[in-house]
Amino acid sequence: MKHRFSFLLRPFSATMDIIALDICFALAFRLKFGTTESLFDVPYVTLFWFINAAWLLVLLLNKPYNFSRLTFTIQNLLVGLAKLIGLHVALVSVFWVFTQGGFYYSREQLALTYVLFLCAGSLWRSVVLILLKVYRAMGYNTRRFVVVGYGPLSRSIQTFYQMYPEIGFKFYGYFDKMNPDNASALRGDYTYLKEYITRNEIDCVYCCLPYIETEQLREIMDFSEEASYQVKLIVDFKGFLTKGVTVEYHDIQPVISLSTHYLDDLQVNVFKRAFDIVFSATVLLTGAPFFLIIALITKLSSKGPAFYSQERIGKWGRPFHIYKFRSMYPDAERSGPALSSGDNDNRITPWGQFMRKTRLDEFPQFYNVLKGDMSVVGPRPERQYFINQIVEKSPEYKYLLMVKPGITSIGQIKFGYAENVEQMVQRLWYDLEYLQRVSFSTDVWLIVQTVRVMMQGRGK
């Protein structure tokens, strides 16, 4: 069965709401009158059946459970519930007026019903959402997808679903014209695509418009009706890096409106900076004794200073000096700039290896945050020497320079330290995702994930 049990989610949700509404109605009756013996006597039995019928009518008119996997969030679920309750209250109010319900029904009992129902509806939605996301993250109830057109943009889609396994999308390969440069990365070419979609019951086909021709796209869309899969188009908007893409209609012609001022809003310029100052100051003040111990161990464990400073490139290409606890022996780069090769790098001290695994070497960068050179969360800053090499392979890196670099990032959590320029390019695609998701909740989530990596000693 291609779509497994996802089709049951809507009837399940409707049933849960009806059950919750009836239970809350009865519980409110009990709390108001101290008994439920007369609940199904006239006139309350009439009100009981009407609120059920009104709820079903609201569901039929609004289809409130039609969420895609990307919009299946607790915020959308709770906002949707509040809207449903608002419409239901309006219908019941009309019923109340026409039946002169003020003479028969208790306003307190009805108000209490809605309060209880809001709590109950929010609770079961939250529980189901969490359980379903955990279930999908474990590899169940997944949707299968392929990407047609191979390139940096198409790789970003695979990266996105790797970062968010709770959405439940499983990658089944790339398809494009075969050539010596991409043959090893592709599942096959266009001649093999239809057979592969049918045999593997693919649910979704992402088509990258920069890499696919119009005729091929038309064939994929025509075949979607026969094979029953979704077609989604990927357009390269990274060059615009805007949070406010809107669609305007000039008669029937859609026109995409783009802002050229990326992240130029109150949330980023004020709230994010305020959070950076408060959080970094708190860490530096409360952790000062602990940092002194780390500095002392660093100093005593090998020759050289406790701290290490190096020039990095920040927002808009401005250089600044980043601070760390020293994890390498002095003069580690006397032969020129070089990236660490991880556990096999003999330039790293034994204590430095531990600090890198637990990310303790990064703590002095909170001073950089206070100065305004960095943010707590943002793409990792690099040296100009390596930036020049990265841009040659992936020009998209220059967009990371439009925001402040950070102590931690999606790339740092999901990928870790890069051992060469190729790995730096791979990490780039994780950090580009952050640019489209800058928010307080995302920053908090990344900080929590960083703490988890530190506690587990999984820093790479």
PDB file of N, CA, C and O in Angstrom, residues 103 133 154 160 184 192 302 324 370 415 429 443 453:
ATOM      1  N   PHE A 103     -32.729  30.859  28.682  1.00  0.00           N
ATOM      2  CA  PHE A 103     -33.708  30.406  29.669  1.00  0.00           C
ATOM      3  C   PHE A 103     -33.464  28.963  30.096  1.00  0.00           C
ATOM      4  O   PHE A 103     -33.982  28.539  31.120  1.00  0.00           O
ATOM      5  N   LYS A 133       6.268  12.166  15.116  1.00  0.00           N
ATOM      6  CA  LYS A 133       7.595  12.604  14.689  1.00  0.00           C
ATOM      7  C   LYS A 133       8.676  11.622  15.141  1.00  0.00           C
ATOM      8  O   LYS A 133       9.631  11.357  14.398  1.00  0.00           O
ATOM      9  N   SER A 154      20.194  20.584  -5.816  1.00  0.00           N
ATOM     10  CA  SER A 154      19.527  19.313  -5.544  1.00  0.00           C
ATOM     11  C   SER A 154      20.101  18.645  -4.299  1.00  0.00           C
ATOM     12  O   SER A 154      19.367  18.000  -3.550  1.00  0.00           O
ATOM     13  N   PHE A 160      18.510  18.725   3.627  1.00  0.00           N
ATOM     14  CA  PHE A 160      17.405  19.190   4.464  1.00  0.00           C
ATOM     15  C   PHE A 160      16.701  18.024   5.152  1.00  0.00           C
ATOM     16  O   PHE A 160      16.465  18.056   6.369  1.00  0.00           O
ATOM     17  N   SER A 184      28.990   8.676 -10.709  1.00  0.00           N
ATOM     18  CA  SER A 184      29.051   7.955  -9.435  1.00  0.00           C
ATOM     19  C   SER A 184      27.973   8.400  -8.457  1.00  0.00           C
ATOM     20  O   SER A 184      27.629   7.664  -7.522  1.00  0.00           O
ATOM     21  N   TYR A 192      15.811   5.637 -17.266  1.00  0.00           N
ATOM     22  CA  TYR A 192      15.592   4.667 -16.187  1.00  0.00           C
ATOM     23  C   TYR A 192      14.620   5.191 -15.136  1.00  0.00           C
ATOM     24  O   TYR A 192      14.160   4.456 -14.275  1.00  0.00           O
ATOM     25  N   SER A 302      50.972  21.247  27.945  1.00  0.00           N
ATOM     26  CA  SER A 302      51.923  21.369  26.835  1.00  0.00           C
ATOM     27  C   SER A 302      52.487  22.773  26.825  1.00  0.00           C
ATOM     28  O   SER A 302      51.884  23.712  27.369  1.00  0.00           O
ATOM     29  N   LYS A 324      40.293  31.114  21.173  1.00  0.00           N
ATOM     30  CA  LYS A 324      40.014  29.744  21.594  1.00  0.00           C
ATOM     31  C   LYS A 324      41.005  29.340  22.680  1.00  0.00           C
ATOM     32  O   LYS A 324      42.061  29.971  22.847  1.00  0.00           O
ATOM     33  N   LEU A 370      30.278  38.947  22.771  1.00  0.00           N
ATOM     34  CA  LEU A 370      30.058  40.195  23.492  1.00  0.00           C
ATOM     35  C   LEU A 370      30.578  41.394  22.702  1.00  0.00           C
ATOM     36  O   LEU A 370      29.950  42.459  22.679  1.00  0.00           O
ATOM     37  N   PHE A 415      27.896  18.058  10.967  1.00  0.00           N
ATOM     38  CA  PHE A 415      29.094  17.647  10.225  1.00  0.00           C
ATOM     39  C   PHE A 415      30.346  17.722  11.090  1.00  0.00           C
ATOM     40  O   PHE A 415      31.121  16.786  11.148  1.00  0.00           O
ATOM     41  N   TRP A 429      26.406  23.386   2.945  1.00  0.00           N
ATOM     42  CA  TRP A 429      24.983  23.203   2.627  1.00  0.00           C
ATOM     43  C   TRP A 429      24.125  23.087   3.878  1.00  0.00           C
ATOM     44  O   TRP A 429      22.952  23.460   3.880  1.00  0.00           O
ATOM     45  N   ASP A 443      17.534  28.945  17.097  1.00  0.00           N
ATOM     46  CA  ASP A 443      18.767  29.153  17.856  1.00  0.00           C
ATOM     47  C   ASP A 443      18.766  28.340  19.141  1.00  0.00           C
ATOM     48  O   ASP A 443      19.773  27.722  19.500  1.00  0.00           O
ATOM     49  N   VAL A 453      25.844  17.314  22.110  1.00  0.00           N
ATOM     50  CA  VAL A 453      27.090  16.848  21.503  1.00  0.00           C
ATOM     51  C   VAL A 453      28.250  16.957  22.486  1.00  0.00           C
ATOM     52  O   VAL A 453      29.096  16.059  22.570  1.00  0.00           O
TER      53      VAL A 453
END
